[in-house]
Amino acid sequence: MGHRLTSGWGLYPTVTAHVHTARLPVHLKQLLAAGGTWLPQGNCRSYGDGCLAPQVVSMLALNHLLDFDPSRGTVRAQAGITLDDLLRFLVPRGWFLPVTPGTKFPTLGGCLAADVHGKNHHLDGTLRNFVEQLDMVLADGSEISCSPQDHPDLFRATLGGMGLTGIIYAATLRLRRIESAFIDMRSVRTGSLAEAVQVFSETHANYPYSVAWIDCLARGRQLGRAIVMLGDHAAPASDQPDRELTVHRSGSVSVPFFLPGPTLNRWTVKAFNTLYYHRQWRRDVRTRVHYDPFFYPLDAIGNWNRIYGRKGFLQYQFVIPFNNGMEVMTDILERIAARGAASFLAVLKTMGPQDGLLAFPMPGYTLALDIRRSDDSIIPFLRELNETVIAAGGRNYLAKDAIMPRDQFERMYPGLEEFRRIKRTVDPEGRFKSTQSARLGLS
Ligand SMILES: Cc1cc2nc3c(=O)[nH]c(=O)nc-3n(C[C@H](O)[C@H](O)[C@H](O)COP(=O)(O)OP(=O)(O)OC[C@H]3O[C@@H](n4cnc5c(N)ncnc54)[C@H](O)[C@@H]3O)c2cc1C
């Protein structure tokens, strides 16, 4: 057991926590038998306080692969395994994750608890659509396996349930077959938000993966100018599988210390964004790239969260329905640009239909922006933006949230009452609790 200062990836807020590392599955039961409130913790790649609590059980040492069935295309693994390690095993064998977030460092358990979405959400939905079974330890120490058929309520509430229904000890996933580790990528430079959205709608049926990097400091007619990236798994370019199914390399350059706060300001960020936007001269470029830079570009720089300085940053991610989404996104981008809330490129994506009680996605547009926390005046500003998101019928993503007040959360998530009902059944004493769940009235 250790006592340490913990934070999510945004470095805000921080919580001093007792961190207990479970090394054997039986430890989970022992910890629960000792009493008190708990939170399972993965690799703290959620940005806010969803992974924080005064007493956490780290799952990182429960990281073993338990079974792989190539005839069915499934893998069963302990929840503390990282996507990084899963890919190292799967890719050389011709398999890939069915859904992946934009970093390979989260754990499997963390991805299930946040029910992550990837660049293929518009076609494939979230990770839940590929889960066959969850093996869990509940608040009373009992073990239970759930699936869409067995204990479906628990299954529904746990995926996206942010660790509040019990500890996922292991999970079985259906995988995606690949013939090469490469992606046929097309990137299209667009002059405005409307043009980026147009590219999405024209190409969606043809590309399983799509995302746009927006220059959210460009204003006026250039507001929302973007590079739209589309992709699909490439066919092999040679008949030598060894050369085609190459796994990503380890190691990266790393930010060795916290940069002083003023290093990032509206001018430096603007310069970066402009350079990024102009790195592509032709409007429409087609290339073949490895999956690593395509899915995980930020992983190339270790500890990149330190560039925001010691005060950290907030990632603001919302989704809004398609109907008046363009006007709402334009309004929000204009307000962010006017405030000079220095953000590097923002990520825009379209989302498809989604099941789940605390599911974030809905058919519409999602935008994610990093905002430096120079001081706390940014918090009321973001809560004002939340009101615009709510009025448009949208919501914020729990895996990124550190500041949402309870009343806004309750107006965003229609499945909340059903989630609370199931939580009361499986955790009547409210033993699974995070800093976030206490703030949002979820535990
Ligand atoms: C650069 C970057 C890019 C990202 N891109 C995306 C993206 O494209 N799409 C997306 O959806 N997310 C994205 N994320 C967010 C990230 O995928 C999620 O926050 C994920 O939950 C992090 O997993 P973790 O293992 O670090 O879990 P943590 O951050 O430690 O915990 C997250 C939640 O999972 C719960 N949890 C962890 N392990 C277990 C377990 N074994 N049993 C039960 N509950 C558990 C915790 O209690 C907590 O509520 C991104 C994050 C970063 C840093």
CSV table of N, CA, C and O in Angstrom, one decimal, residues 346-442:
chain,number,residue,atom,x,y,z
A,346,ALA,N,-8.1,21.0,-32.0
A,346,ALA,CA,-9.2,20.3,-31.4
A,346,ALA,C,-9.6,19.1,-32.3
A,346,ALA,O,-9.3,19.1,-33.5
A,347,VAL,N,-10.2,18.1,-31.7
A,347,VAL,CA,-10.5,16.9,-32.5
A,347,VAL,C,-12.1,16.9,-32.7
A,347,VAL,O,-12.8,17.0,-31.8
A,348,LEU,N,-12.4,16.7,-34.0
A,348,LEU,CA,-13.9,16.7,-34.3
A,348,LEU,C,-14.2,15.3,-34.9
A,348,LEU,O,-13.4,14.8,-35.7
A,349,LYS,N,-15.3,14.8,-34.6
A,349,LYS,CA,-15.7,13.5,-35.1
A,349,LYS,C,-17.2,13.4,-35.2
A,349,LYS,O,-17.9,14.1,-34.4
A,350,THR,N,-17.7,12.6,-36.1
A,350,THR,CA,-19.2,12.4,-36.1
A,350,THR,C,-19.4,11.0,-35.4
A,350,THR,O,-18.5,10.1,-35.4
A,351,MET,N,-20.5,10.9,-34.7
A,351,MET,CA,-20.8,9.7,-33.9
A,351,MET,C,-22.1,9.1,-34.4
A,351,MET,O,-23.0,9.8,-35.0
A,352,GLY,N,-22.3,7.8,-34.2
A,352,GLY,CA,-23.5,7.1,-34.6
A,352,GLY,C,-24.4,6.8,-33.4
A,352,GLY,O,-24.1,7.2,-32.3
A,353,PRO,N,-25.4,5.9,-33.6
A,353,PRO,CA,-26.3,5.5,-32.5
A,353,PRO,C,-25.5,4.8,-31.4
A,353,PRO,O,-24.5,4.2,-31.7
A,354,GLN,N,-26.1,4.8,-30.2
A,354,GLN,CA,-25.3,4.3,-29.1
A,354,GLN,C,-26.3,3.7,-28.0
A,354,GLN,O,-27.2,4.4,-27.7
A,355,ASP,N,-26.0,2.6,-27.5
A,355,ASP,CA,-26.7,2.0,-26.4
A,355,ASP,C,-25.9,2.2,-25.1
A,355,ASP,O,-24.7,2.5,-25.2
A,356,GLY,N,-26.6,2.1,-24.0
A,356,GLY,CA,-25.8,2.2,-22.7
A,356,GLY,C,-26.5,3.3,-21.8
A,356,GLY,O,-27.0,4.3,-22.2
A,357,LEU,N,-26.4,3.0,-20.5
A,357,LEU,CA,-27.1,3.9,-19.5
A,357,LEU,C,-26.3,5.2,-19.3
A,357,LEU,O,-26.9,6.3,-19.3
A,358,LEU,N,-25.0,5.2,-19.2
A,358,LEU,CA,-24.2,6.4,-19.1
A,358,LEU,C,-23.4,6.6,-20.3
A,358,LEU,O,-22.3,7.1,-20.3
A,359,ALA,N,-24.0,6.2,-21.4
A,359,ALA,CA,-23.3,6.3,-22.7
A,359,ALA,C,-23.1,7.7,-23.1
A,359,ALA,O,-24.0,8.5,-23.0
A,360,PHE,N,-21.9,8.1,-23.5
A,360,PHE,CA,-21.6,9.4,-23.9
A,360,PHE,C,-22.1,9.7,-25.4
A,360,PHE,O,-22.8,10.6,-25.6
A,361,PRO,N,-21.8,8.8,-26.3
A,361,PRO,CA,-22.1,9.1,-27.7
A,361,PRO,C,-23.6,9.2,-28.0
A,361,PRO,O,-24.4,8.6,-27.3
A,362,MET,N,-23.9,9.9,-29.1
A,362,MET,CA,-25.2,10.0,-29.7
A,362,MET,C,-25.0,10.4,-31.1
A,362,MET,O,-23.9,10.9,-31.4
A,363,PRO,N,-26.0,10.1,-32.0
A,363,PRO,CA,-25.7,10.5,-33.4
A,363,PRO,C,-25.5,12.1,-33.4
A,363,PRO,O,-26.4,12.8,-33.0
A,364,GLY,N,-24.4,12.5,-33.9
A,364,GLY,CA,-24.1,13.9,-33.9
A,364,GLY,C,-22.6,14.2,-34.0
A,364,GLY,O,-21.8,13.3,-34.4
A,365,TYR,N,-22.2,15.4,-33.6
A,365,TYR,CA,-20.8,15.8,-33.7
A,365,TYR,C,-20.2,15.8,-32.3
A,365,TYR,O,-20.8,16.3,-31.4
A,366,THR,N,-19.0,15.3,-32.2
A,366,THR,CA,-18.3,15.5,-30.9
A,366,THR,C,-17.0,16.3,-31.2
A,366,THR,O,-16.3,16.2,-32.2
A,367,LEU,N,-16.7,17.2,-30.2
A,367,LEU,CA,-15.5,18.0,-30.3
A,367,LEU,C,-14.8,17.9,-29.0
A,367,LEU,O,-15.4,17.9,-27.9
A,368,ALA,N,-13.5,17.7,-29.1
A,368,ALA,CA,-12.7,17.6,-27.9
A,368,ALA,C,-11.5,18.6,-28.0
A,368,ALA,O,-10.8,18.7,-28.9
A,369,LEU,N,-11.4,19.5,-26.9
A,369,LEU,CA,-10.4,20.5,-26.9
A,369,LEU,C,-9.6,20.5,-25.6
A,369,LEU,O,-10.2,20.3,-24.5
A,370,ASP,N,-8.3,20.7,-25.7
A,370,ASP,CA,-7.5,20.8,-24.4
A,370,ASP,C,-7.4,22.3,-24.1
A,370,ASP,O,-7.1,23.1,-24.9
A,371,ILE,N,-7.7,22.6,-22.8
A,371,ILE,CA,-7.7,24.0,-22.4
A,371,ILE,C,-6.8,24.1,-21.2
A,371,ILE,O,-7.1,23.5,-20.1
A,372,ARG,N,-5.8,24.9,-21.3
A,372,ARG,CA,-4.9,25.1,-20.2
A,372,ARG,C,-5.6,25.8,-19.0
A,372,ARG,O,-6.4,26.7,-19.1
A,373,ARG,N,-5.3,25.3,-17.8
A,373,ARG,CA,-5.9,25.8,-16.6
A,373,ARG,C,-5.0,26.9,-16.0
A,373,ARG,O,-4.3,26.7,-15.0
A,374,SER,N,-5.0,28.1,-16.7
A,374,SER,CA,-4.1,29.1,-16.2
A,374,SER,C,-4.6,29.6,-14.9
A,374,SER,O,-3.8,29.9,-14.0
A,375,ASP,N,-5.9,29.7,-14.7
A,375,ASP,CA,-6.5,30.0,-13.4
A,375,ASP,C,-7.9,29.5,-13.4
A,375,ASP,O,-8.4,29.0,-14.4
A,376,ASP,N,-8.6,29.5,-12.3
A,376,ASP,CA,-9.9,28.9,-12.2
A,376,ASP,C,-11.0,29.6,-12.9
A,376,ASP,O,-12.2,29.1,-12.9
A,377,SER,N,-10.7,30.8,-13.5
A,377,SER,CA,-11.8,31.5,-14.2
A,377,SER,C,-12.3,30.7,-15.4
A,377,SER,O,-13.4,31.0,-16.0
A,378,ILE,N,-11.5,29.8,-15.8
A,378,ILE,CA,-11.8,29.0,-17.0
A,378,ILE,C,-13.0,28.0,-16.7
A,378,ILE,O,-13.8,27.7,-17.5
A,379,ILE,N,-13.2,27.7,-15.4
A,379,ILE,CA,-14.2,26.8,-15.0
A,379,ILE,C,-15.6,27.3,-15.2
A,379,ILE,O,-16.4,26.7,-15.9
A,380,PRO,N,-16.0,28.5,-14.7
A,380,PRO,CA,-17.3,29.1,-15.0
A,380,PRO,C,-17.5,29.2,-16.5
A,380,PRO,O,-18.6,29.1,-17.0
A,381,PHE,N,-16.4,29.6,-17.2
A,381,PHE,CA,-16.6,29.7,-18.7
A,381,PHE,C,-17.0,28.4,-19.4
A,381,PHE,O,-17.9,28.4,-20.2
A,382,LEU,N,-16.4,27.3,-18.9
A,382,LEU,CA,-16.7,26.0,-19.5
A,382,LEU,C,-18.1,25.6,-19.1
A,382,LEU,O,-18.9,24.9,-19.8
A,383,ARG,N,-18.5,25.9,-17.9
A,383,ARG,CA,-19.9,25.6,-17.4
A,383,ARG,C,-20.9,26.4,-18.2
A,383,ARG,O,-22.0,25.9,-18.5
A,384,GLU,N,-20.5,27.6,-18.6
A,384,GLU,CA,-21.5,28.3,-19.5
A,384,GLU,C,-21.6,27.6,-20.9
A,384,GLU,O,-22.7,27.5,-21.4
A,385,LEU,N,-20.5,27.1,-21.4
A,385,LEU,CA,-20.5,26.3,-22.6
A,385,LEU,C,-21.4,25.1,-22.4
A,385,LEU,O,-22.2,24.7,-23.3
A,386,ASN,N,-21.3,24.5,-21.2
A,386,ASN,CA,-22.2,23.3,-21.0
A,386,ASN,C,-23.6,23.6,-21.2
A,386,ASN,O,-24.4,22.8,-21.7
A,387,GLU,N,-24.0,24.8,-20.8
A,387,GLU,CA,-25.5,25.2,-20.9
A,387,GLU,C,-25.9,25.2,-22.4
A,387,GLU,O,-27.0,24.8,-22.7
A,388,THR,N,-24.9,25.7,-23.2
A,388,THR,CA,-25.2,25.7,-24.7
A,388,THR,C,-25.3,24.2,-25.2
A,388,THR,O,-26.2,23.9,-26.0
A,389,VAL,N,-24.4,23.4,-24.7
A,389,VAL,CA,-24.5,22.0,-25.1
A,389,VAL,C,-25.8,21.3,-24.6
A,389,VAL,O,-26.4,20.6,-25.4
A,390,ILE,N,-26.2,21.6,-23.4
A,390,ILE,CA,-27.5,21.0,-22.9
A,390,ILE,C,-28.6,21.5,-23.7
A,390,ILE,O,-29.5,20.7,-24.1
A,391,ALA,N,-28.7,22.8,-24.0
A,391,ALA,CA,-29.8,23.4,-24.8
A,391,ALA,C,-29.9,22.7,-26.1
A,391,ALA,O,-31.0,22.6,-26.7
A,392,ALA,N,-28.7,22.3,-26.7
A,392,ALA,CA,-28.7,21.6,-28.0
A,392,ALA,C,-29.0,20.2,-27.9
A,392,ALA,O,-29.1,19.5,-28.9
A,393,GLY,N,-29.3,19.7,-26.7
A,393,GLY,CA,-29.6,18.2,-26.5
A,393,GLY,C,-28.3,17.4,-26.4
A,393,GLY,O,-28.4,16.2,-26.6
A,394,GLY,N,-27.2,18.0,-26.0
A,394,GLY,CA,-25.9,17.2,-26.0
A,394,GLY,C,-25.5,16.9,-24.6
A,394,GLY,O,-26.2,17.1,-23.6
A,395,ARG,N,-24.2,16.4,-24.5
A,395,ARG,CA,-23.7,16.1,-23.2
A,395,ARG,C,-22.1,16.1,-23.2
A,395,ARG,O,-21.5,16.2,-24.3
A,396,ASN,N,-21.5,16.1,-22.0
A,396,ASN,CA,-20.1,16.0,-21.9
A,396,ASN,C,-19.7,14.6,-21.5
A,396,ASN,O,-20.4,13.8,-21.0
A,397,TYR,N,-18.4,14.3,-21.8
A,397,TYR,CA,-17.9,12.9,-21.6
A,397,TYR,C,-17.3,12.8,-20.2
A,397,TYR,O,-16.4,13.5,-19.9
A,398,LEU,N,-17.8,11.8,-19.5
A,398,LEU,CA,-17.3,11.6,-18.1
A,398,LEU,C,-15.8,11.3,-18.0
A,398,LEU,O,-15.1,11.6,-17.1
A,399,ALA,N,-15.3,10.6,-19.0
A,399,ALA,CA,-13.9,10.2,-19.0
A,399,ALA,C,-12.9,11.4,-19.1
A,399,ALA,O,-11.7,11.3,-18.9
A,400,LYS,N,-13.5,12.6,-19.5
A,400,LYS,CA,-12.7,13.8,-19.7
A,400,LYS,C,-13.1,14.8,-18.6
A,400,LYS,O,-12.4,15.8,-18.5
A,401,ASP,N,-14.1,14.6,-17.9
A,401,ASP,CA,-14.7,15.6,-17.0
A,401,ASP,C,-14.0,15.8,-15.7
A,401,ASP,O,-13.6,14.8,-15.0
A,402,ALA,N,-13.8,17.0,-15.2
A,402,ALA,CA,-13.3,17.3,-13.9
A,402,ALA,C,-14.1,18.4,-13.2
A,402,ALA,O,-13.9,18.7,-12.1
A,403,ILE,N,-15.1,19.0,-13.9
A,403,ILE,CA,-15.7,20.2,-13.4
A,403,ILE,C,-17.2,20.3,-13.5
A,403,ILE,O,-17.8,21.3,-13.0
A,404,MET,N,-17.8,19.3,-14.1
A,404,MET,CA,-19.3,19.5,-14.3
A,404,MET,C,-20.0,19.4,-13.0
A,404,MET,O,-19.8,18.6,-12.2
A,405,PRO,N,-21.0,20.4,-12.8
A,405,PRO,CA,-21.8,20.3,-11.6
A,405,PRO,C,-22.9,19.3,-11.7
A,405,PRO,O,-23.3,18.9,-12.9
A,406,ARG,N,-23.4,18.8,-10.6
A,406,ARG,CA,-24.4,17.7,-10.6
A,406,ARG,C,-25.6,18.1,-11.4
A,406,ARG,O,-26.1,17.3,-12.2
A,407,ASP,N,-26.1,19.3,-11.3
A,407,ASP,CA,-27.4,19.6,-12.0
A,407,ASP,C,-27.2,19.6,-13.5
A,407,ASP,O,-28.1,19.2,-14.2
A,408,GLN,N,-26.0,20.0,-14.0
A,408,GLN,CA,-25.8,19.9,-15.5
A,408,GLN,C,-25.7,18.4,-15.9
A,408,GLN,O,-26.3,18.0,-16.9
A,409,PHE,N,-25.0,17.6,-15.1
A,409,PHE,CA,-24.9,16.2,-15.4
A,409,PHE,C,-26.3,15.5,-15.5
A,409,PHE,O,-26.6,14.8,-16.4
A,410,GLU,N,-27.1,15.9,-14.5
A,410,GLU,CA,-28.5,15.2,-14.5
A,410,GLU,C,-29.3,15.6,-15.7
A,410,GLU,O,-30.2,14.9,-16.1
A,411,ARG,N,-29.0,16.8,-16.2
A,411,ARG,CA,-29.8,17.2,-17.4
A,411,ARG,C,-29.2,16.6,-18.7
A,411,ARG,O,-29.8,16.7,-19.8
A,412,MET,N,-28.0,16.0,-18.6
A,412,MET,CA,-27.4,15.5,-19.8
A,412,MET,C,-27.6,14.0,-20.0
A,412,MET,O,-27.6,13.5,-21.2
A,413,TYR,N,-27.8,13.2,-18.9
A,413,TYR,CA,-27.8,11.8,-19.0
A,413,TYR,C,-29.2,11.2,-18.7
A,413,TYR,O,-29.5,10.9,-17.5
A,414,PRO,N,-30.0,10.9,-19.7
A,414,PRO,CA,-31.3,10.4,-19.5
A,414,PRO,C,-31.3,9.0,-18.8
A,414,PRO,O,-32.3,8.6,-18.2
A,415,GLY,N,-30.3,8.2,-19.0
A,415,GLY,CA,-30.2,6.9,-18.4
A,415,GLY,C,-29.8,6.8,-16.9
A,415,GLY,O,-29.7,5.8,-16.3
A,416,LEU,N,-29.7,8.0,-16.3
A,416,LEU,CA,-29.1,8.1,-15.0
A,416,LEU,C,-29.9,7.4,-13.9
A,416,LEU,O,-29.4,6.7,-13.1
A,417,GLU,N,-31.2,7.6,-14.0
A,417,GLU,CA,-32.0,6.9,-12.9
A,417,GLU,C,-31.9,5.4,-13.0
A,417,GLU,O,-31.8,4.8,-11.9
A,418,GLU,N,-31.9,4.9,-14.2
A,418,GLU,CA,-31.8,3.4,-14.3
A,418,GLU,C,-30.4,3.0,-13.8
A,418,GLU,O,-30.3,2.0,-13.2
A,419,PHE,N,-29.4,3.8,-14.1
A,419,PHE,CA,-28.1,3.4,-13.6
A,419,PHE,C,-28.1,3.4,-12.1
A,419,PHE,O,-27.6,2.5,-11.5
A,420,ARG,N,-28.7,4.5,-11.5
A,420,ARG,CA,-28.7,4.5,-10.0
A,420,ARG,C,-29.4,3.3,-9.4
A,420,ARG,O,-29.0,2.8,-8.4
A,421,ARG,N,-30.5,2.9,-10.1
A,421,ARG,CA,-31.3,1.8,-9.6
A,421,ARG,C,-30.4,0.5,-9.6
A,421,ARG,O,-30.4,-0.2,-8.6
A,422,ILE,N,-29.7,0.3,-10.7
A,422,ILE,CA,-28.8,-0.9,-10.7
A,422,ILE,C,-27.7,-0.8,-9.7
A,422,ILE,O,-27.3,-1.8,-9.0
A,423,LYS,N,-27.1,0.4,-9.6
A,423,LYS,CA,-26.0,0.6,-8.6
A,423,LYS,C,-26.5,0.2,-7.2
A,423,LYS,O,-25.8,-0.4,-6.4
A,424,ARG,N,-27.7,0.7,-6.9
A,424,ARG,CA,-28.3,0.4,-5.5
A,424,ARG,C,-28.4,-1.1,-5.3
A,424,ARG,O,-28.2,-1.6,-4.2
A,425,THR,N,-28.7,-1.8,-6.4
A,425,THR,CA,-28.9,-3.3,-6.2
A,425,THR,C,-27.6,-4.0,-6.0
A,425,THR,O,-27.4,-4.9,-5.2
A,426,VAL,N,-26.5,-3.6,-6.8
A,426,VAL,CA,-25.3,-4.3,-6.7
A,426,VAL,C,-24.3,-3.7,-5.6
A,426,VAL,O,-23.3,-4.4,-5.2
A,427,ASP,N,-24.6,-2.5,-5.3
A,427,ASP,CA,-23.7,-1.8,-4.3
A,427,ASP,C,-24.5,-1.0,-3.3
A,427,ASP,O,-24.4,0.3,-3.3
A,428,PRO,N,-25.4,-1.7,-2.5
A,428,PRO,CA,-26.3,-0.9,-1.7
A,428,PRO,C,-25.7,0.0,-0.7
A,428,PRO,O,-26.3,1.1,-0.4
A,429,GLU,N,-24.5,-0.2,-0.3
A,429,GLU,CA,-23.9,0.7,0.7
A,429,GLU,C,-23.0,1.7,0.0
A,429,GLU,O,-22.3,2.5,0.7
A,430,GLY,N,-23.0,1.8,-1.3
A,430,GLY,CA,-22.2,2.8,-2.0
A,430,GLY,C,-20.7,2.7,-1.7
A,430,GLY,O,-20.0,3.7,-1.5
A,431,ARG,N,-20.2,1.5,-1.9
A,431,ARG,CA,-18.8,1.2,-1.5
A,431,ARG,C,-17.8,1.6,-2.7
A,431,ARG,O,-16.6,1.7,-2.5
A,432,PHE,N,-18.4,1.7,-3.9
A,432,PHE,CA,-17.5,2.1,-5.0
A,432,PHE,C,-17.8,3.6,-5.3
A,432,PHE,O,-18.9,4.0,-5.6
A,433,LYS,N,-16.8,4.4,-5.1
A,433,LYS,CA,-17.0,5.8,-5.1
A,433,LYS,C,-15.7,6.5,-5.7
A,433,LYS,O,-14.6,6.1,-5.4
A,434,SER,N,-15.9,7.5,-6.5
A,434,SER,CA,-14.8,8.3,-7.0
A,434,SER,C,-15.0,9.8,-6.6
A,434,SER,O,-16.1,10.2,-6.2
A,435,THR,N,-14.0,10.6,-6.7
A,435,THR,CA,-14.2,12.0,-6.5
A,435,THR,C,-15.2,12.6,-7.5
A,435,THR,O,-16.1,13.4,-7.1
A,436,GLN,N,-15.2,12.1,-8.7
A,436,GLN,CA,-16.2,12.5,-9.7
A,436,GLN,C,-17.6,12.0,-9.3
A,436,GLN,O,-18.5,12.8,-9.4
A,437,SER,N,-17.7,10.8,-8.9
A,437,SER,CA,-19.1,10.3,-8.6
A,437,SER,C,-19.7,11.0,-7.4
A,437,SER,O,-20.9,11.2,-7.3
A,438,ALA,N,-18.8,11.4,-6.4
A,438,ALA,CA,-19.3,12.2,-5.3
A,438,ALA,C,-19.8,13.6,-5.8
A,438,ALA,O,-20.9,14.0,-5.4
A,439,ARG,N,-19.1,14.2,-6.7
A,439,ARG,CA,-19.5,15.5,-7.2
A,439,ARG,C,-20.8,15.4,-8.0
A,439,ARG,O,-21.6,16.3,-7.9
A,440,LEU,N,-20.9,14.3,-8.8
A,440,LEU,CA,-22.1,14.2,-9.7
A,440,LEU,C,-23.3,13.5,-9.0
A,440,LEU,O,-24.3,13.3,-9.7
A,441,GLY,N,-23.2,13.1,-7.8
A,441,GLY,CA,-24.3,12.4,-7.2
A,441,GLY,C,-24.5,11.0,-7.7
A,441,GLY,O,-25.6,10.5,-7.8
A,442,LEU,N,-23.4,10.4,-8.1
A,442,LEU,CA,-23.5,9.0,-8.7
A,442,LEU,C,-23.3,7.9,-7.7
A,442,LEU,O,-23.4,6.8,-8.1
